[in-house]
Amino acid sequence: MKAVIPAAGLGVRFLPLTKDQPKEMLPVVHKPTIQYVVEEAVAAGIDDILIITGRGKRSIEDHFDRSIELECALDQNGRRKELAEVMRIANMATIHYVRQKVQRGLGDAVLLARQHIGDEPFAVMLGDTINLSAVPVVRQLMDVRKEMGGSVIAVEPVPRDKVRDYGMIKGARISDRLYEIEDLVEKPSPEDAPSDLGITGTYVLSPRIFDCLERTPPGRGGEVQLTDALRLLSKEERVYGLQFEGRRYDIGDKLGWLKTTMELGLDDPELGPPLREHLRALISQKT
Ligand code: G1P
């Protein structure tokens, strides 16, 4: 299976931080956000990845490319560990790039993958969402698809005050964590949300989604929404929602990013203990 990582958004919620820097390259402890996403795909056995980029996103390509000068310098200085790490990043997967020339939304970005994907099911993994789990979340979705067919999307309960930031689903529960989706709404008001289950940004889709995307008019924000195309798809084929096992870290806005950085920093064996001590002292000082 191939994966598509949409990473063409303007990062408006992060301005001015993202004026000249892709939000997918924001650091989370040791690595940029998008590296976590690529690593999840690779851990799930996916080695062909298409990243949808746009103007101003060159640093994503550079990050996954060889860096000959850096490699030479690390080699000459005997920095073997660092050298192995930069080589690993450059050789992790076969990565292809397509540019979205005009910002027409997530649905339009996914449609740009049609030629590369062809007539096969494929994964979509948002470039600003980190999943940490024993079994990669995308693998959990692939396993459901293998058993049930159709398309499978990751969902989780969303607090009421966050509903406006998510695509929300209505589903009939068919087992402990699995729902058959009956309806989807992109970023509704809390009163209009069909349930408390939100779309978290990892999808395994049937190629029929491309036809649905072509028939999807611009929706919320004047953009072609993947959620709207999924609603069309759910009328033609089965679409499941899986409440996955694992933790999802939302890098979609500044607070989410700061919280993730803190939490994963605290979990780091080397940085965790001194960071914990510093935060404790800081909090008692500031309160
Ligand atoms: C996108 C999707 C939305 C989903 C969200 C998850 O929105 O359109 O359905 O719930 O990702 O992060 P965005 O956050 O790109 O505005």
PDB file of C-alpha atoms and ligand atoms in Angstrom:
ATOM      1  CA  MET A   1       0.000   0.000   0.000  1.00  0.00           C
ATOM      2  CA  LYS A   2       1.123   3.553  -0.747  1.00  0.00           C
ATOM      3  CA  ALA A   3       0.633   6.518   1.552  1.00  0.00           C
ATOM      4  CA  VAL A   4      -0.202  10.119   0.744  1.00  0.00           C
ATOM      5  CA  ILE A   5       0.838  12.828   3.176  1.00  0.00           C
ATOM      6  CA  PRO A   6      -0.897  16.152   2.500  1.00  0.00           C
ATOM      7  CA  ALA A   7       1.469  18.902   3.648  1.00  0.00           C
ATOM      8  CA  ALA A   8       0.465  21.857   1.506  1.00  0.00           C
ATOM      9  CA  GLY A   9      -1.517  23.920   4.033  1.00  0.00           C
ATOM     10  CA  LEU A  10      -0.516  27.503   4.760  1.00  0.00           C
ATOM     11  CA  GLY A  11      -0.197  26.996   8.523  1.00  0.00           C
ATOM     12  CA  VAL A  12      -2.359  30.044   9.257  1.00  0.00           C
ATOM     13  CA  ARG A  13      -2.950  28.944  12.870  1.00  0.00           C
ATOM     14  CA  PHE A  14       0.813  29.162  13.481  1.00  0.00           C
ATOM     15  CA  LEU A  15       1.577  32.567  12.004  1.00  0.00           C
ATOM     16  CA  PRO A  16       4.020  34.257  12.149  1.00  0.00           C
ATOM     17  CA  LEU A  17       5.981  31.088  12.947  1.00  0.00           C
ATOM     18  CA  THR A  18       4.995  29.508   9.641  1.00  0.00           C
ATOM     19  CA  LYS A  19       5.467  32.534   7.410  1.00  0.00           C
ATOM     20  CA  ASP A  20       8.557  31.009   5.830  1.00  0.00           C
ATOM     21  CA  GLN A  21       8.624  27.579   7.476  1.00  0.00           C
ATOM     22  CA  PRO A  22       6.263  24.659   6.814  1.00  0.00           C
ATOM     23  CA  LYS A  23       4.209  23.751   9.892  1.00  0.00           C
ATOM     24  CA  GLU A  24       5.013  20.105   9.125  1.00  0.00           C
ATOM     25  CA  MET A  25       8.658  20.948   9.916  1.00  0.00           C
ATOM     26  CA  LEU A  26       7.907  22.300  13.401  1.00  0.00           C
ATOM     27  CA  PRO A  27      10.182  20.459  15.831  1.00  0.00           C
ATOM     28  CA  VAL A  28       8.770  18.089  18.403  1.00  0.00           C
ATOM     29  CA  VAL A  29      11.700  17.256  20.706  1.00  0.00           C
ATOM     30  CA  HIS A  30      14.210  15.524  18.395  1.00  0.00           C
ATOM     31  CA  LYS A  31      12.559  15.680  14.997  1.00  0.00           C
ATOM     32  CA  PRO A  32      10.197  17.603  12.766  1.00  0.00           C
ATOM     33  CA  THR A  33       6.530  16.595  12.970  1.00  0.00           C
ATOM     34  CA  ILE A  34       6.430  15.093   9.472  1.00  0.00           C
ATOM     35  CA  GLN A  35       9.238  12.679  10.327  1.00  0.00           C
ATOM     36  CA  TYR A  36       6.973  11.047  12.918  1.00  0.00           C
ATOM     37  CA  VAL A  37       4.349  10.625  10.179  1.00  0.00           C
ATOM     38  CA  VAL A  38       6.789   9.076   7.691  1.00  0.00           C
ATOM     39  CA  GLU A  39       8.135   6.785  10.438  1.00  0.00           C
ATOM     40  CA  GLU A  40       4.620   5.598  11.263  1.00  0.00           C
ATOM     41  CA  ALA A  41       4.037   4.726   7.589  1.00  0.00           C
ATOM     42  CA  VAL A  42       7.361   2.871   7.380  1.00  0.00           C
ATOM     43  CA  ALA A  43       6.641   0.980  10.629  1.00  0.00           C
ATOM     44  CA  ALA A  44       3.352  -0.143   9.050  1.00  0.00           C
ATOM     45  CA  GLY A  45       5.241  -1.607   6.071  1.00  0.00           C
ATOM     46  CA  ILE A  46       4.549   1.281   3.672  1.00  0.00           C
ATOM     47  CA  ASP A  47       7.641   2.247   1.673  1.00  0.00           C
ATOM     48  CA  ASP A  48       6.154   4.378  -1.102  1.00  0.00           C
ATOM     49  CA  ILE A  49       5.069   7.789   0.084  1.00  0.00           C
ATOM     50  CA  LEU A  50       3.701  10.738  -1.854  1.00  0.00           C
ATOM     51  CA  ILE A  51       3.935  14.069  -0.069  1.00  0.00           C
ATOM     52  CA  ILE A  52       1.680  16.835  -1.375  1.00  0.00           C
ATOM     53  CA  THR A  53       3.651  20.043  -0.912  1.00  0.00           C
ATOM     54  CA  GLY A  54       3.355  23.604  -2.149  1.00  0.00           C
ATOM     55  CA  ARG A  55       5.382  26.763  -2.475  1.00  0.00           C
ATOM     56  CA  GLY A  56       7.609  27.414   0.526  1.00  0.00           C
ATOM     57  CA  LYS A  57       7.791  23.724   1.495  1.00  0.00           C
ATOM     58  CA  ARG A  58      11.238  22.892   0.093  1.00  0.00           C
ATOM     59  CA  SER A  59      12.690  22.159   3.519  1.00  0.00           C
ATOM     60  CA  ILE A  60      10.486  19.029   3.684  1.00  0.00           C
ATOM     61  CA  GLU A  61      12.201  17.643   0.565  1.00  0.00           C
ATOM     62  CA  ASP A  62      15.619  18.625   1.875  1.00  0.00           C
ATOM     63  CA  HIS A  63      14.952  16.888   5.188  1.00  0.00           C
ATOM     64  CA  PHE A  64      14.368  13.511   3.514  1.00  0.00           C
ATOM     65  CA  ASP A  65      17.199  13.985   0.985  1.00  0.00           C
ATOM     66  CA  ARG A  66      20.878  13.168   1.345  1.00  0.00           C
ATOM     67  CA  SER A  67      22.949  15.980   2.827  1.00  0.00           C
ATOM     68  CA  ILE A  68      26.405  15.289   1.450  1.00  0.00           C
ATOM     69  CA  GLU A  69      28.181  18.200   3.141  1.00  0.00           C
ATOM     70  CA  LEU A  70      26.745  17.359   6.532  1.00  0.00           C
ATOM     71  CA  GLU A  71      27.522  13.656   6.056  1.00  0.00           C
ATOM     72  CA  CYS A  72      31.186  14.464   5.179  1.00  0.00           C
ATOM     73  CA  ALA A  73      31.555  16.753   8.180  1.00  0.00           C
ATOM     74  CA  LEU A  74      30.048  14.185  10.564  1.00  0.00           C
ATOM     75  CA  ASP A  75      32.259  11.471   9.065  1.00  0.00           C
ATOM     76  CA  GLN A  76      35.423  13.564   9.424  1.00  0.00           C
ATOM     77  CA  ASN A  77      34.558  14.426  13.026  1.00  0.00           C
ATOM     78  CA  GLY A  78      33.899  10.791  13.924  1.00  0.00           C
ATOM     79  CA  ARG A  79      30.243  11.511  14.783  1.00  0.00           C
ATOM     80  CA  ARG A  80      29.105   8.007  13.834  1.00  0.00           C
ATOM     81  CA  LYS A  81      25.788   8.029  15.667  1.00  0.00           C
ATOM     82  CA  GLU A  82      24.675  11.310  14.106  1.00  0.00           C
ATOM     83  CA  LEU A  83      25.898  10.166  10.674  1.00  0.00           C
ATOM     84  CA  ALA A  84      23.912   6.934  10.925  1.00  0.00           C
ATOM     85  CA  GLU A  85      20.807   8.932  11.879  1.00  0.00           C
ATOM     86  CA  VAL A  86      20.999  11.395   8.965  1.00  0.00           C
ATOM     87  CA  MET A  87      21.612   8.500   6.553  1.00  0.00           C
ATOM     88  CA  ARG A  88      18.653   6.604   8.004  1.00  0.00           C
ATOM     89  CA  ILE A  89      16.336   9.572   7.433  1.00  0.00           C
ATOM     90  CA  ALA A  90      17.437   9.888   3.795  1.00  0.00           C
ATOM     91  CA  ASN A  91      16.925   6.170   3.095  1.00  0.00           C
ATOM     92  CA  MET A  92      13.767   5.478   5.056  1.00  0.00           C
ATOM     93  CA  ALA A  93      11.349   5.233   2.135  1.00  0.00           C
ATOM     94  CA  THR A  94      10.864   6.149  -1.501  1.00  0.00           C
ATOM     95  CA  ILE A  95       9.330   9.584  -1.277  1.00  0.00           C
ATOM     96  CA  HIS A  96       7.664  11.355  -4.184  1.00  0.00           C
ATOM     97  CA  TYR A  97       6.437  14.930  -4.256  1.00  0.00           C
ATOM     98  CA  VAL A  98       3.618  16.726  -6.013  1.00  0.00           C
ATOM     99  CA  ARG A  99       2.865  20.408  -5.578  1.00  0.00           C
ATOM    100  CA  GLN A 100      -0.579  21.780  -4.968  1.00  0.00           C
ATOM    101  CA  LYS A 101      -0.340  25.006  -6.950  1.00  0.00           C
ATOM    102  CA  VAL A 102      -3.437  26.693  -5.563  1.00  0.00           C
ATOM    103  CA  GLN A 103      -4.834  26.247  -2.047  1.00  0.00           C
ATOM    104  CA  ARG A 104      -8.111  24.468  -2.708  1.00  0.00           C
ATOM    105  CA  GLY A 105      -8.296  22.360   0.432  1.00  0.00           C
ATOM    106  CA  LEU A 106      -7.463  18.899   1.735  1.00  0.00           C
ATOM    107  CA  GLY A 107      -9.797  17.144  -0.711  1.00  0.00           C
ATOM    108  CA  ASP A 108      -8.140  18.833  -3.675  1.00  0.00           C
ATOM    109  CA  ALA A 109      -4.695  17.908  -2.298  1.00  0.00           C
ATOM    110  CA  VAL A 110      -5.689  14.230  -2.055  1.00  0.00           C
ATOM    111  CA  LEU A 111      -7.080  14.328  -5.602  1.00  0.00           C
ATOM    112  CA  LEU A 112      -3.604  15.313  -6.829  1.00  0.00           C
ATOM    113  CA  ALA A 113      -2.443  11.832  -5.752  1.00  0.00           C
ATOM    114  CA  ARG A 114      -4.727  10.070  -8.234  1.00  0.00           C
ATOM    115  CA  GLN A 115      -2.132   9.477 -10.942  1.00  0.00           C
ATOM    116  CA  HIS A 116       0.437   8.141  -8.475  1.00  0.00           C
ATOM    117  CA  ILE A 117      -2.010   5.882  -6.635  1.00  0.00           C
ATOM    118  CA  GLY A 118      -3.980   4.468  -9.574  1.00  0.00           C
ATOM    119  CA  ASP A 119      -6.720   1.977  -8.781  1.00  0.00           C
ATOM    120  CA  GLU A 120      -5.466   0.673  -5.434  1.00  0.00           C
ATOM    121  CA  PRO A 121      -6.507   1.380  -1.858  1.00  0.00           C
ATOM    122  CA  PHE A 122      -4.138   3.821  -0.172  1.00  0.00           C
ATOM    123  CA  ALA A 123      -3.447   5.553   3.110  1.00  0.00           C
ATOM    124  CA  VAL A 124      -3.771   9.276   3.834  1.00  0.00           C
ATOM    125  CA  MET A 125      -1.835  10.549   6.838  1.00  0.00           C
ATOM    126  CA  LEU A 126      -2.009  14.234   7.683  1.00  0.00           C
ATOM    127  CA  GLY A 127       1.397  15.888   7.915  1.00  0.00           C
ATOM    128  CA  ASP A 128       0.588  17.638  11.210  1.00  0.00           C
ATOM    129  CA  THR A 129      -0.694  14.716  13.273  1.00  0.00           C
ATOM    130  CA  ILE A 130       1.499  12.465  15.400  1.00  0.00           C
ATOM    131  CA  ASN A 131       0.221   9.041  16.458  1.00  0.00           C
ATOM    132  CA  LEU A 132       2.161   7.033  19.017  1.00  0.00           C
ATOM    133  CA  SER A 133       1.019   3.461  19.551  1.00  0.00           C
ATOM    134  CA  ALA A 134       2.283  -0.099  19.912  1.00  0.00           C
ATOM    135  CA  VAL A 135       0.773  -1.024  16.523  1.00  0.00           C
ATOM    136  CA  PRO A 136       0.983   1.930  14.074  1.00  0.00           C
ATOM    137  CA  VAL A 137      -2.463   3.529  13.758  1.00  0.00           C
ATOM    138  CA  VAL A 138      -2.357   3.278   9.955  1.00  0.00           C
ATOM    139  CA  ARG A 139      -1.617  -0.473  10.336  1.00  0.00           C
ATOM    140  CA  GLN A 140      -4.667  -0.835  12.600  1.00  0.00           C
ATOM    141  CA  LEU A 141      -6.778   0.717   9.811  1.00  0.00           C
ATOM    142  CA  MET A 142      -5.138  -1.501   7.153  1.00  0.00           C
ATOM    143  CA  ASP A 143      -5.986  -4.584   9.236  1.00  0.00           C
ATOM    144  CA  VAL A 144      -9.652  -3.558   9.470  1.00  0.00           C
ATOM    145  CA  ARG A 145      -9.769  -2.981   5.719  1.00  0.00           C
ATOM    146  CA  LYS A 146      -8.268  -6.412   5.095  1.00  0.00           C
ATOM    147  CA  GLU A 147     -11.050  -8.008   7.097  1.00  0.00           C
ATOM    148  CA  MET A 148     -14.007  -5.799   6.179  1.00  0.00           C
ATOM    149  CA  GLY A 149     -13.115  -4.120   2.846  1.00  0.00           C
ATOM    150  CA  GLY A 150     -14.299  -0.566   2.148  1.00  0.00           C
ATOM    151  CA  SER A 151     -12.514   2.435   3.649  1.00  0.00           C
ATOM    152  CA  VAL A 152     -11.484   2.954   7.253  1.00  0.00           C
ATOM    153  CA  ILE A 153     -10.792   6.212   9.060  1.00  0.00           C
ATOM    154  CA  ALA A 154      -9.369   6.848  12.514  1.00  0.00           C
ATOM    155  CA  VAL A 155     -11.724   8.524  15.007  1.00  0.00           C
ATOM    156  CA  GLU A 156     -11.647   9.484  18.657  1.00  0.00           C
ATOM    157  CA  PRO A 157     -13.927  11.334  21.084  1.00  0.00           C
ATOM    158  CA  VAL A 158     -13.488  15.091  20.829  1.00  0.00           C
ATOM    159  CA  PRO A 159     -14.278  17.505  23.683  1.00  0.00           C
ATOM    160  CA  ARG A 160     -17.295  19.704  22.934  1.00  0.00           C
ATOM    161  CA  ASP A 161     -15.274  22.919  22.754  1.00  0.00           C
ATOM    162  CA  LYS A 162     -13.009  21.378  20.066  1.00  0.00           C
ATOM    163  CA  VAL A 163     -15.750  20.058  17.759  1.00  0.00           C
ATOM    164  CA  ARG A 164     -15.473  23.073  15.447  1.00  0.00           C
ATOM    165  CA  ASP A 165     -11.908  22.026  14.549  1.00  0.00           C
ATOM    166  CA  TYR A 166     -12.796  18.516  13.364  1.00  0.00           C
ATOM    167  CA  GLY A 167     -14.694  16.484  10.840  1.00  0.00           C
ATOM    168  CA  MET A 168     -17.312  14.661  12.940  1.00  0.00           C
ATOM    169  CA  ILE A 169     -18.963  11.328  12.167  1.00  0.00           C
ATOM    170  CA  LYS A 170     -22.233   9.586  12.841  1.00  0.00           C
ATOM    171  CA  GLY A 171     -21.741   5.850  13.062  1.00  0.00           C
ATOM    172  CA  ALA A 172     -23.514   2.648  14.033  1.00  0.00           C
ATOM    173  CA  ARG A 173     -21.337   0.719  16.459  1.00  0.00           C
ATOM    174  CA  ILE A 174     -20.564  -2.743  15.072  1.00  0.00           C
ATOM    175  CA  SER A 175     -17.994  -3.838  17.633  1.00  0.00           C
ATOM    176  CA  ASP A 176     -16.097  -2.459  20.598  1.00  0.00           C
ATOM    177  CA  ARG A 177     -14.076   0.114  18.644  1.00  0.00           C
ATOM    178  CA  LEU A 178     -15.547  -0.080  15.148  1.00  0.00           C
ATOM    179  CA  TYR A 179     -18.375   1.978  13.649  1.00  0.00           C
ATOM    180  CA  GLU A 180     -20.046   1.839  10.270  1.00  0.00           C
ATOM    181  CA  ILE A 181     -20.258   5.453   9.210  1.00  0.00           C
ATOM    182  CA  GLU A 182     -23.656   6.852   8.240  1.00  0.00           C
ATOM    183  CA  ASP A 183     -22.797  10.522   7.974  1.00  0.00           C
ATOM    184  CA  LEU A 184     -19.898  12.973   8.243  1.00  0.00           C
ATOM    185  CA  VAL A 185     -19.840  16.743   8.761  1.00  0.00           C
ATOM    186  CA  GLU A 186     -16.781  18.981   8.438  1.00  0.00           C
ATOM    187  CA  LYS A 187     -16.248  21.281  11.439  1.00  0.00           C
ATOM    188  CA  PRO A 188     -19.841  21.606  12.663  1.00  0.00           C
ATOM    189  CA  SER A 189     -20.966  23.735  15.587  1.00  0.00           C
ATOM    190  CA  PRO A 190     -21.239  21.594  18.750  1.00  0.00           C
ATOM    191  CA  GLU A 191     -25.074  21.642  18.440  1.00  0.00           C
ATOM    192  CA  ASP A 192     -24.920  20.213  14.920  1.00  0.00           C
ATOM    193  CA  ALA A 193     -22.324  17.502  15.594  1.00  0.00           C
ATOM    194  CA  PRO A 194     -23.849  14.085  14.900  1.00  0.00           C
ATOM    195  CA  SER A 195     -21.819  12.469  17.745  1.00  0.00           C
ATOM    196  CA  ASP A 196     -18.710  13.191  19.803  1.00  0.00           C
ATOM    197  CA  LEU A 197     -16.460  11.176  17.457  1.00  0.00           C
ATOM    198  CA  GLY A 198     -14.024  13.261  15.421  1.00  0.00           C
ATOM    199  CA  ILE A 199     -11.803  12.395  12.450  1.00  0.00           C
ATOM    200  CA  THR A 200      -8.196  12.424  13.632  1.00  0.00           C
ATOM    201  CA  GLY A 201      -6.301  12.528  10.329  1.00  0.00           C
ATOM    202  CA  THR A 202      -5.364   8.932   9.410  1.00  0.00           C
ATOM    203  CA  TYR A 203      -7.341   7.231   6.646  1.00  0.00           C
ATOM    204  CA  VAL A 204      -7.198   4.064   4.519  1.00  0.00           C
ATOM    205  CA  LEU A 205      -9.284   4.779   1.440  1.00  0.00           C
ATOM    206  CA  SER A 206     -10.736   2.927  -1.495  1.00  0.00           C
ATOM    207  CA  PRO A 207      -9.649   4.476  -4.846  1.00  0.00           C
ATOM    208  CA  ARG A 208     -13.336   5.278  -5.452  1.00  0.00           C
ATOM    209  CA  ILE A 209     -12.705   8.340  -3.260  1.00  0.00           C
ATOM    210  CA  PHE A 210     -11.129  10.009  -6.312  1.00  0.00           C
ATOM    211  CA  ASP A 211     -14.423   9.920  -8.238  1.00  0.00           C
ATOM    212  CA  CYS A 212     -16.176  11.248  -5.156  1.00  0.00           C
ATOM    213  CA  LEU A 213     -13.627  14.064  -4.825  1.00  0.00           C
ATOM    214  CA  GLU A 214     -14.226  15.055  -8.434  1.00  0.00           C
ATOM    215  CA  ARG A 215     -17.933  15.387  -7.690  1.00  0.00           C
ATOM    216  CA  THR A 216     -17.382  17.311  -4.444  1.00  0.00           C
ATOM    217  CA  PRO A 217     -18.098  21.046  -4.671  1.00  0.00           C
ATOM    218  CA  PRO A 218     -16.139  23.448  -2.457  1.00  0.00           C
ATOM    219  CA  GLY A 219     -17.516  23.263   1.079  1.00  0.00           C
ATOM    220  CA  ARG A 220     -16.431  24.750   4.386  1.00  0.00           C
ATOM    221  CA  GLY A 221     -14.092  27.727   3.912  1.00  0.00           C
ATOM    222  CA  GLY A 222     -14.635  27.549   0.126  1.00  0.00           C
ATOM    223  CA  GLU A 223     -12.321  24.507   0.020  1.00  0.00           C
ATOM    224  CA  VAL A 224     -12.850  20.995  -1.329  1.00  0.00           C
ATOM    225  CA  GLN A 225     -13.188  18.945   1.847  1.00  0.00           C
ATOM    226  CA  LEU A 226     -12.117  15.306   2.103  1.00  0.00           C
ATOM    227  CA  THR A 227     -14.874  14.869   4.679  1.00  0.00           C
ATOM    228  CA  ASP A 228     -17.522  15.889   2.093  1.00  0.00           C
ATOM    229  CA  ALA A 229     -16.126  13.386  -0.428  1.00  0.00           C
ATOM    230  CA  LEU A 230     -16.190  10.704   2.281  1.00  0.00           C
ATOM    231  CA  ARG A 231     -19.879  11.456   2.794  1.00  0.00           C
ATOM    232  CA  LEU A 232     -20.483  10.719  -0.919  1.00  0.00           C
ATOM    233  CA  LEU A 233     -18.327   7.589  -0.648  1.00  0.00           C
ATOM    234  CA  SER A 234     -20.291   6.356   2.380  1.00  0.00           C
ATOM    235  CA  LYS A 235     -23.467   6.315   0.236  1.00  0.00           C
ATOM    236  CA  GLU A 236     -21.769   4.059  -2.354  1.00  0.00           C
ATOM    237  CA  GLU A 237     -19.394   1.850  -0.359  1.00  0.00           C
ATOM    238  CA  ARG A 238     -18.857   1.005   3.279  1.00  0.00           C
ATOM    239  CA  VAL A 239     -16.790   3.454   5.310  1.00  0.00           C
ATOM    240  CA  TYR A 240     -15.772   2.468   8.819  1.00  0.00           C
ATOM    241  CA  GLY A 241     -14.577   4.550  11.743  1.00  0.00           C
ATOM    242  CA  LEU A 242     -12.025   2.898  14.028  1.00  0.00           C
ATOM    243  CA  GLN A 243     -11.406   4.164  17.520  1.00  0.00           C
ATOM    244  CA  PHE A 244      -7.755   3.220  17.374  1.00  0.00           C
ATOM    245  CA  GLU A 245      -5.506   2.120  20.202  1.00  0.00           C
ATOM    246  CA  GLY A 246      -2.770   4.622  20.989  1.00  0.00           C
ATOM    247  CA  ARG A 247      -2.274   8.338  21.557  1.00  0.00           C
ATOM    248  CA  ARG A 248      -2.750  11.056  19.017  1.00  0.00           C
ATOM    249  CA  TYR A 249      -0.963  14.351  19.442  1.00  0.00           C
ATOM    250  CA  ASP A 250      -2.591  17.329  17.804  1.00  0.00           C
ATOM    251  CA  ILE A 251      -0.039  19.669  16.266  1.00  0.00           C
ATOM    252  CA  GLY A 252      -2.831  21.614  14.551  1.00  0.00           C
ATOM    253  CA  ASP A 253      -2.478  24.769  16.661  1.00  0.00           C
ATOM    254  CA  LYS A 254       0.053  26.494  18.920  1.00  0.00           C
ATOM    255  CA  LEU A 255      -1.271  25.161  22.219  1.00  0.00           C
ATOM    256  CA  GLY A 256      -1.474  21.596  20.894  1.00  0.00           C
ATOM    257  CA  TRP A 257       2.086  21.845  19.643  1.00  0.00           C
ATOM    258  CA  LEU A 258       3.407  23.251  22.924  1.00  0.00           C
ATOM    259  CA  LYS A 259       1.611  20.558  24.935  1.00  0.00           C
ATOM    260  CA  THR A 260       2.973  17.804  22.680  1.00  0.00           C
ATOM    261  CA  THR A 261       6.507  19.155  22.911  1.00  0.00           C
ATOM    262  CA  MET A 262       6.263  19.221  26.720  1.00  0.00           C
ATOM    263  CA  GLU A 263       4.733  15.765  27.009  1.00  0.00           C
ATOM    264  CA  LEU A 264       7.127  14.019  24.624  1.00  0.00           C
ATOM    265  CA  GLY A 265      10.020  15.964  26.178  1.00  0.00           C
ATOM    266  CA  LEU A 266       9.009  14.642  29.606  1.00  0.00           C
ATOM    267  CA  ASP A 267       8.858  11.098  28.174  1.00  0.00           C
ATOM    268  CA  ASP A 268      12.392  11.353  26.784  1.00  0.00           C
ATOM    269  CA  PRO A 269      14.819   9.316  28.922  1.00  0.00           C
ATOM    270  CA  GLU A 270      17.597  11.933  28.733  1.00  0.00           C
ATOM    271  CA  LEU A 271      15.692  15.219  28.585  1.00  0.00           C
ATOM    272  CA  GLY A 272      12.737  14.135  30.764  1.00  0.00           C
ATOM    273  CA  PRO A 273      14.234  14.286  34.294  1.00  0.00           C
ATOM    274  CA  PRO A 274      15.910  17.740  34.026  1.00  0.00           C
ATOM    275  CA  LEU A 275      12.894  19.122  32.132  1.00  0.00           C
ATOM    276  CA  ARG A 276      10.552  17.850  34.871  1.00  0.00           C
ATOM    277  CA  GLU A 277      12.667  19.557  37.532  1.00  0.00           C
ATOM    278  CA  HIS A 278      12.760  22.799  35.560  1.00  0.00           C
ATOM    279  CA  LEU A 279       9.006  22.811  34.945  1.00  0.00           C
ATOM    280  CA  ARG A 280       8.255  22.133  38.629  1.00  0.00           C
ATOM    281  CA  ALA A 281      10.427  25.062  39.722  1.00  0.00           C
ATOM    282  CA  LEU A 282       9.009  27.283  36.995  1.00  0.00           C
ATOM    283  CA  ILE A 283       5.391  26.525  37.890  1.00  0.00           C
ATOM    284  CA  SER A 284       5.884  27.212  41.600  1.00  0.00           C
ATOM    285  CA  GLN A 285       7.645  30.458  40.643  1.00  0.00           C
ATOM    286  CA  LYS A 286       4.869  31.586  38.276  1.00  0.00           C
ATOM    287  CA  THR A 287       1.893  30.717  40.495  1.00  0.00           C
TER     288      THR A 287
HETATM  289  C1  G1P B   1      -8.519  18.210   8.732  1.00  0.00           C
HETATM  290  C2  G1P B   1      -9.813  17.537   8.263  1.00  0.00           C
HETATM  291  C3  G1P B   1     -10.744  17.267   9.442  1.00  0.00           C
HETATM  292  C4  G1P B   1     -10.000  16.476  10.508  1.00  0.00           C
HETATM  293  C5  G1P B   1      -8.713  17.211  10.922  1.00  0.00           C
HETATM  294  C6  G1P B   1      -7.877  16.388  11.891  1.00  0.00           C
HETATM  295  O1  G1P B   1      -8.800  19.528   9.153  1.00  0.00           O
HETATM  296  O2  G1P B   1     -10.456  18.364   7.297  1.00  0.00           O
HETATM  297  O3  G1P B   1     -11.876  16.556   9.007  1.00  0.00           O
HETATM  298  O4  G1P B   1     -10.838  16.273  11.628  1.00  0.00           O
HETATM  299  O5  G1P B   1      -7.906  17.485   9.775  1.00  0.00           O
HETATM  300  O6  G1P B   1      -6.770  17.124  12.339  1.00  0.00           O
HETATM  301  P1  G1P B   1      -7.627  20.620   9.415  1.00  0.00           P
HETATM  302  O7  G1P B   1      -7.098  20.334  10.788  1.00  0.00           O
HETATM  303  O8  G1P B   1      -6.602  20.398   8.344  1.00  0.00           O
HETATM  304  O9  G1P B   1      -8.303  21.952   9.331  1.00  0.00           O
END
